[in-house]
JSON list of C-alpha atoms in Angstrom, two decimals:
[
{"chain": "A", "resi": 836, "resn": "MET", "atom": "CA", "xyz": [-141.68, -86.13, -70.76]},
{"chain": "A", "resi": 837, "resn": "LYS", "atom": "CA", "xyz": [-140.80, -86.44, -67.09]},
{"chain": "A", "resi": 838, "resn": "ILE", "atom": "CA", "xyz": [-138.27, -89.44, -67.85]},
{"chain": "A", "resi": 839, "resn": "LEU", "atom": "CA", "xyz": [-136.57, -87.27, -70.56]},
{"chain": "A", "resi": 840, "resn": "LEU", "atom": "CA", "xyz": [-136.23, -84.10, -68.30]},
{"chain": "A", "resi": 841, "resn": "THR", "atom": "CA", "xyz": [-134.80, -86.43, -65.36]},
{"chain": "A", "resi": 842, "resn": "THR", "atom": "CA", "xyz": [-132.54, -87.96, -67.69]},
{"chain": "A", "resi": 843, "resn": "LEU", "atom": "CA", "xyz": [-131.09, -84.77, -69.28]},
{"chain": "A", "resi": 844, "resn": "LEU", "atom": "CA", "xyz": [-130.81, -83.52, -65.67]},
{"chain": "A", "resi": 845, "resn": "LEU", "atom": "CA", "xyz": [-128.86, -86.53, -64.56]},
{"chain": "A", "resi": 846, "resn": "LEU", "atom": "CA", "xyz": [-126.62, -86.56, -67.57]},
{"chain": "A", "resi": 847, "resn": "SER", "atom": "CA", "xyz": [-125.75, -82.81, -66.99]},
{"chain": "A", "resi": 848, "resn": "SER", "atom": "CA", "xyz": [-124.66, -83.29, -63.50]},
{"chain": "A", "resi": 849, "resn": "LEU", "atom": "CA", "xyz": [-122.31, -86.07, -64.56]},
{"chain": "A", "resi": 850, "resn": "TYR", "atom": "CA", "xyz": [-119.76, -83.45, -65.43]},
{"chain": "A", "resi": 851, "resn": "ALA", "atom": "CA", "xyz": [-119.01, -80.30, -63.82]},
{"chain": "A", "resi": 852, "resn": "GLU", "atom": "CA", "xyz": [-119.36, -76.85, -65.77]},
{"chain": "A", "resi": 853, "resn": "LEU", "atom": "CA", "xyz": [-116.82, -74.77, -63.84]},
{"chain": "A", "resi": 854, "resn": "LYS", "atom": "CA", "xyz": [-117.00, -71.10, -64.69]},
{"chain": "A", "resi": 855, "resn": "ILE", "atom": "CA", "xyz": [-114.73, -68.23, -65.14]},
{"chain": "A", "resi": 856, "resn": "GLY", "atom": "CA", "xyz": [-114.67, -66.37, -61.79]},
{"chain": "A", "resi": 857, "resn": "GLU", "atom": "CA", "xyz": [-115.25, -69.41, -59.63]},
{"chain": "A", "resi": 858, "resn": "ASN", "atom": "CA", "xyz": [-112.81, -70.99, -57.49]},
{"chain": "A", "resi": 859, "resn": "PHE", "atom": "CA", "xyz": [-111.05, -74.04, -58.66]},
{"chain": "A", "resi": 860, "resn": "PRO", "atom": "CA", "xyz": [-112.09, -77.11, -56.74]},
{"chain": "A", "resi": 861, "resn": "LYS", "atom": "CA", "xyz": [-109.88, -79.09, -54.29]},
{"chain": "A", "resi": 862, "resn": "LEU", "atom": "CA", "xyz": [-108.60, -82.25, -55.98]},
{"chain": "A", "resi": 863, "resn": "THR", "atom": "CA", "xyz": [-106.69, -85.05, -54.58]},
{"chain": "A", "resi": 864, "resn": "LEU", "atom": "CA", "xyz": [-103.66, -85.29, -56.96]},
{"chain": "A", "resi": 865, "resn": "VAL", "atom": "CA", "xyz": [-100.56, -87.65, -56.86]},
{"chain": "A", "resi": 866, "resn": "ASP", "atom": "CA", "xyz": [-97.80, -87.84, -59.24]},
{"chain": "A", "resi": 867, "resn": "GLN", "atom": "CA", "xyz": [-96.47, -90.73, -61.12]},
{"chain": "A", "resi": 868, "resn": "PHE", "atom": "CA", "xyz": [-94.24, -91.61, -58.02]},
{"chain": "A", "resi": 869, "resn": "ASP", "atom": "CA", "xyz": [-97.20, -91.46, -55.81]},
{"chain": "A", "resi": 870, "resn": "LYS", "atom": "CA", "xyz": [-96.22, -88.22, -54.23]},
{"chain": "A", "resi": 871, "resn": "LYS", "atom": "CA", "xyz": [-98.90, -85.96, -53.30]},
{"chain": "A", "resi": 872, "resn": "VAL", "atom": "CA", "xyz": [-99.44, -82.83, -55.52]},
{"chain": "A", "resi": 873, "resn": "GLU", "atom": "CA", "xyz": [-100.89, -79.66, -54.17]},
{"chain": "A", "resi": 874, "resn": "LEU", "atom": "CA", "xyz": [-101.93, -76.91, -56.50]},
{"chain": "A", "resi": 875, "resn": "PRO", "atom": "CA", "xyz": [-100.75, -73.42, -55.24]},
{"chain": "A", "resi": 876, "resn": "THR", "atom": "CA", "xyz": [-103.58, -71.23, -54.08]},
{"chain": "A", "resi": 877, "resn": "GLN", "atom": "CA", "xyz": [-101.83, -67.93, -54.39]},
{"chain": "A", "resi": 878, "resn": "GLY", "atom": "CA", "xyz": [-100.16, -66.55, -57.73]},
{"chain": "A", "resi": 879, "resn": "THR", "atom": "CA", "xyz": [-101.04, -67.50, -61.51]},
{"chain": "A", "resi": 880, "resn": "LEU", "atom": "CA", "xyz": [-100.96, -71.09, -62.42]},
{"chain": "A", "resi": 881, "resn": "THR", "atom": "CA", "xyz": [-102.04, -72.73, -65.80]},
{"chain": "A", "resi": 882, "resn": "LEU", "atom": "CA", "xyz": [-103.41, -76.07, -65.97]},
{"chain": "A", "resi": 883, "resn": "ILE", "atom": "CA", "xyz": [-103.08, -78.47, -68.74]},
{"chain": "A", "resi": 884, "resn": "ILE", "atom": "CA", "xyz": [-105.48, -81.37, -68.26]},
{"chain": "A", "resi": 885, "resn": "SER", "atom": "CA", "xyz": [-106.20, -84.54, -70.45]},
{"chain": "A", "resi": 886, "resn": "PHE", "atom": "CA", "xyz": [-109.06, -86.94, -70.20]},
{"chain": "A", "resi": 887, "resn": "GLU", "atom": "CA", "xyz": [-108.08, -89.41, -73.08]},
{"chain": "A", "resi": 888, "resn": "LYS", "atom": "CA", "xyz": [-105.22, -91.46, -74.10]},
{"chain": "A", "resi": 889, "resn": "ASP", "atom": "CA", "xyz": [-104.53, -89.84, -77.42]},
{"chain": "A", "resi": 890, "resn": "VAL", "atom": "CA", "xyz": [-104.62, -86.40, -75.84]},
{"chain": "A", "resi": 891, "resn": "SER", "atom": "CA", "xyz": [-102.21, -87.55, -73.27]},
{"chain": "A", "resi": 892, "resn": "ALA", "atom": "CA", "xyz": [-99.79, -89.14, -75.91]},
{"chain": "A", "resi": 893, "resn": "ASP", "atom": "CA", "xyz": [-99.85, -85.64, -77.71]},
{"chain": "A", "resi": 894, "resn": "ILE", "atom": "CA", "xyz": [-99.17, -83.82, -74.43]},
{"chain": "A", "resi": 895, "resn": "LYS", "atom": "CA", "xyz": [-96.27, -86.05, -73.66]},
{"chain": "A", "resi": 896, "resn": "ASP", "atom": "CA", "xyz": [-94.81, -85.42, -77.19]},
{"chain": "A", "resi": 897, "resn": "PHE", "atom": "CA", "xyz": [-95.16, -81.61, -76.80]},
{"chain": "A", "resi": 898, "resn": "LEU", "atom": "CA", "xyz": [-93.55, -81.66, -73.41]},
{"chain": "A", "resi": 899, "resn": "ASN", "atom": "CA", "xyz": [-90.70, -83.82, -74.83]},
{"chain": "A", "resi": 900, "resn": "THR", "atom": "CA", "xyz": [-89.85, -80.94, -77.03]},
{"chain": "A", "resi": 901, "resn": "LYS", "atom": "CA", "xyz": [-89.40, -78.60, -74.00]},
{"chain": "A", "resi": 902, "resn": "ASN", "atom": "CA", "xyz": [-86.58, -78.24, -71.47]},
{"chain": "A", "resi": 903, "resn": "THR", "atom": "CA", "xyz": [-86.87, -80.46, -68.21]},
{"chain": "A", "resi": 904, "resn": "ASN", "atom": "CA", "xyz": [-87.99, -77.38, -66.14]},
{"chain": "A", "resi": 905, "resn": "PHE", "atom": "CA", "xyz": [-90.42, -76.05, -68.62]},
{"chain": "A", "resi": 906, "resn": "LEU", "atom": "CA", "xyz": [-93.59, -76.76, -66.51]},
{"chain": "A", "resi": 907, "resn": "SER", "atom": "CA", "xyz": [-92.31, -75.42, -63.12]},
{"chain": "A", "resi": 908, "resn": "ASP", "atom": "CA", "xyz": [-90.67, -72.52, -64.99]},
{"chain": "A", "resi": 909, "resn": "ASN", "atom": "CA", "xyz": [-93.87, -71.44, -66.63]},
{"chain": "A", "resi": 910, "resn": "ASN", "atom": "CA", "xyz": [-96.18, -72.15, -63.55]},
{"chain": "A", "resi": 911, "resn": "ILE", "atom": "CA", "xyz": [-97.70, -74.95, -65.46]},
{"chain": "A", "resi": 912, "resn": "THR", "atom": "CA", "xyz": [-99.26, -78.07, -63.87]},
{"chain": "A", "resi": 913, "resn": "TYR", "atom": "CA", "xyz": [-100.23, -81.05, -66.16]},
{"chain": "A", "resi": 914, "resn": "ILE", "atom": "CA", "xyz": [-103.01, -83.14, -64.90]},
{"chain": "A", "resi": 915, "resn": "SER", "atom": "CA", "xyz": [-104.10, -86.38, -66.27]},
{"chain": "A", "resi": 916, "resn": "ASP", "atom": "CA", "xyz": [-107.32, -88.24, -65.34]},
{"chain": "A", "resi": 917, "resn": "ILE", "atom": "CA", "xyz": [-106.78, -91.79, -65.57]},
{"chain": "A", "resi": 918, "resn": "SER", "atom": "CA", "xyz": [-109.65, -92.82, -63.33]},
{"chain": "A", "resi": 919, "resn": "GLY", "atom": "CA", "xyz": [-111.44, -94.66, -66.25]},
{"chain": "A", "resi": 920, "resn": "MET", "atom": "CA", "xyz": [-108.14, -96.81, -66.86]},
{"chain": "A", "resi": 921, "resn": "PRO", "atom": "CA", "xyz": [-108.42, -100.42, -65.61]},
{"chain": "A", "resi": 922, "resn": "THR", "atom": "CA", "xyz": [-106.15, -100.78, -62.43]},
{"chain": "A", "resi": 923, "resn": "PHE", "atom": "CA", "xyz": [-103.88, -103.36, -63.81]},
{"chain": "A", "resi": 924, "resn": "VAL", "atom": "CA", "xyz": [-103.18, -101.27, -66.93]},
{"chain": "A", "resi": 925, "resn": "THR", "atom": "CA", "xyz": [-102.31, -98.33, -64.73]},
{"chain": "A", "resi": 926, "resn": "ASN", "atom": "CA", "xyz": [-100.03, -100.37, -62.57]},
{"chain": "A", "resi": 927, "resn": "TRP", "atom": "CA", "xyz": [-98.53, -102.69, -65.07]},
{"chain": "A", "resi": 928, "resn": "PHE", "atom": "CA", "xyz": [-98.15, -100.46, -68.10]},
{"chain": "A", "resi": 929, "resn": "ALA", "atom": "CA", "xyz": [-99.09, -96.74, -67.57]},
{"chain": "A", "resi": 930, "resn": "LEU", "atom": "CA", "xyz": [-97.24, -95.97, -64.28]},
{"chain": "A", "resi": 931, "resn": "PRO", "atom": "CA", "xyz": [-94.09, -97.74, -65.34]},
{"chain": "A", "resi": 932, "resn": "LYS", "atom": "CA", "xyz": [-93.92, -95.74, -68.55]},
{"chain": "A", "resi": 933, "resn": "MET", "atom": "CA", "xyz": [-94.90, -92.36, -66.77]},
{"chain": "A", "resi": 934, "resn": "LYS", "atom": "CA", "xyz": [-91.99, -92.84, -64.26]},
{"chain": "A", "resi": 935, "resn": "LYS", "atom": "CA", "xyz": [-89.64, -92.37, -67.31]},
{"chain": "A", "resi": 936, "resn": "PHE", "atom": "CA", "xyz": [-90.85, -89.18, -68.22]},
{"chain": "A", "resi": 937, "resn": "ASP", "atom": "CA", "xyz": [-88.88, -85.97, -67.71]},
{"chain": "A", "resi": 938, "resn": "PHE", "atom": "CA", "xyz": [-91.77, -84.13, -66.24]},
{"chain": "A", "resi": 939, "resn": "LYS", "atom": "CA", "xyz": [-94.23, -84.48, -63.49]},
{"chain": "A", "resi": 940, "resn": "VAL", "atom": "CA", "xyz": [-97.84, -85.68, -64.10]},
{"chain": "A", "resi": 941, "resn": "ALA", "atom": "CA", "xyz": [-100.40, -85.12, -61.60]},
{"chain": "A", "resi": 942, "resn": "LEU", "atom": "CA", "xyz": [-102.78, -87.82, -61.76]},
{"chain": "A", "resi": 943, "resn": "ILE", "atom": "CA", "xyz": [-106.48, -88.24, -61.13]},
{"chain": "A", "resi": 944, "resn": "TYR", "atom": "CA", "xyz": [-107.32, -91.70, -60.07]},
{"chain": "A", "resi": 945, "resn": "ASP", "atom": "CA", "xyz": [-110.94, -91.15, -58.67]},
{"chain": "A", "resi": 946, "resn": "GLU", "atom": "CA", "xyz": [-113.61, -90.87, -61.20]},
{"chain": "A", "resi": 947, "resn": "ASP", "atom": "CA", "xyz": [-115.48, -88.36, -59.02]},
{"chain": "A", "resi": 948, "resn": "GLU", "atom": "CA", "xyz": [-112.42, -86.18, -59.12]},
{"chain": "A", "resi": 949, "resn": "GLY", "atom": "CA", "xyz": [-112.23, -86.14, -62.67]},
{"chain": "A", "resi": 950, "resn": "LYS", "atom": "CA", "xyz": [-115.76, -85.23, -62.95]},
{"chain": "A", "resi": 951, "resn": "LYS", "atom": "CA", "xyz": [-115.30, -81.83, -61.11]},
{"chain": "A", "resi": 952, "resn": "LEU", "atom": "CA", "xyz": [-113.56, -80.63, -64.28]},
{"chain": "A", "resi": 953, "resn": "ASN", "atom": "CA", "xyz": [-114.50, -79.23, -67.70]},
{"chain": "A", "resi": 954, "resn": "ARG", "atom": "CA", "xyz": [-113.77, -81.44, -70.78]},
{"chain": "A", "resi": 955, "resn": "GLU", "atom": "CA", "xyz": [-114.35, -81.67, -74.54]},
{"chain": "A", "resi": 956, "resn": "GLU", "atom": "CA", "xyz": [-113.72, -84.91, -76.47]},
{"chain": "A", "resi": 957, "resn": "LYS", "atom": "CA", "xyz": [-110.34, -84.90, -78.06]},
{"chain": "A", "resi": 958, "resn": "ARG", "atom": "CA", "xyz": [-109.37, -81.73, -76.58]},
{"chain": "A", "resi": 959, "resn": "VAL", "atom": "CA", "xyz": [-106.96, -80.53, -73.92]},
{"chain": "A", "resi": 960, "resn": "THR", "atom": "CA", "xyz": [-108.42, -78.45, -71.28]},
{"chain": "A", "resi": 961, "resn": "ILE", "atom": "CA", "xyz": [-106.36, -75.37, -70.49]},
{"chain": "A", "resi": 962, "resn": "MET", "atom": "CA", "xyz": [-107.32, -73.39, -67.23]},
{"chain": "A", "resi": 963, "resn": "THR", "atom": "CA", "xyz": [-105.64, -70.32, -66.00]},
{"chain": "A", "resi": 964, "resn": "LEU", "atom": "CA", "xyz": [-106.15, -69.56, -62.11]},
{"chain": "A", "resi": 965, "resn": "LYS", "atom": "CA", "xyz": [-105.26, -66.56, -60.31]},
{"chain": "A", "resi": 966, "resn": "ASP", "atom": "CA", "xyz": [-105.11, -66.97, -56.64]},
{"chain": "A", "resi": 967, "resn": "ASN", "atom": "CA", "xyz": [-107.17, -70.19, -57.25]},
{"chain": "A", "resi": 968, "resn": "ASN", "atom": "CA", "xyz": [-109.86, -68.18, -59.13]},
{"chain": "A", "resi": 969, "resn": "ILE", "atom": "CA", "xyz": [-110.58, -69.47, -62.73]},
{"chain": "A", "resi": 970, "resn": "THR", "atom": "CA", "xyz": [-109.73, -66.64, -65.23]},
{"chain": "A", "resi": 971, "resn": "THR", "atom": "CA", "xyz": [-109.57, -68.71, -68.42]},
{"chain": "A", "resi": 972, "resn": "ILE", "atom": "CA", "xyz": [-110.99, -71.92, -69.76]},
{"chain": "A", "resi": 973, "resn": "ASP", "atom": "CA", "xyz": [-110.10, -73.28, -73.09]},
{"chain": "A", "resi": 974, "resn": "PHE", "atom": "CA", "xyz": [-110.40, -76.47, -75.06]},
{"chain": "A", "resi": 975, "resn": "ILE", "atom": "CA", "xyz": [-107.81, -77.02, -77.78]},
{"chain": "A", "resi": 976, "resn": "PRO", "atom": "CA", "xyz": [-106.67, -79.53, -80.19]},
{"chain": "A", "resi": 977, "resn": "SER", "atom": "CA", "xyz": [-103.85, -81.50, -78.74]},
{"chain": "A", "resi": 978, "resn": "LYS", "atom": "CA", "xyz": [-101.65, -80.97, -81.58]},
{"chain": "A", "resi": 979, "resn": "GLU", "atom": "CA", "xyz": [-101.93, -77.05, -81.27]},
{"chain": "A", "resi": 980, "resn": "LEU", "atom": "CA", "xyz": [-100.06, -76.95, -78.01]},
{"chain": "A", "resi": 981, "resn": "GLN", "atom": "CA", "xyz": [-96.95, -75.94, -79.74]},
{"chain": "A", "resi": 982, "resn": "ASN", "atom": "CA", "xyz": [-98.78, -72.80, -81.08]},
{"chain": "A", "resi": 983, "resn": "ILE", "atom": "CA", "xyz": [-100.16, -71.95, -77.57]},
{"chain": "A", "resi": 984, "resn": "PHE", "atom": "CA", "xyz": [-96.97, -72.51, -75.52]},
{"chain": "A", "resi": 985, "resn": "LYS", "atom": "CA", "xyz": [-94.10, -71.21, -77.25]}
]
């Protein structure tokens, strides 16, 4: 019984469970051009966060239907956790592809950084922040982004 309890506690600590009302954690982010990305701590900000390749592909498809300034005009930051991607795949394939995007992608390279954020399998995490305080957390199928952001 002790082993089961210890295992459950260990597994539950692997990923964060951020809650509404808490401050958003400080993350070390860079974009696809290796430029530092700082999230504003004042005002309202929406985060679109992906943790999986297929979800990221759907977000890319969605953003390609929008104008070039869609993210900045709507105070949205797109974050992609690529910490699980092998380095050679990141450097040889993913980053060159991302550099062709018409939008900025804030990247998480460090697995521990990615664990700070809430996630659900095969879903986009959408968080809204007001003065760095989490006001909403939603998990939506990536194909439904068009319905959320019109």
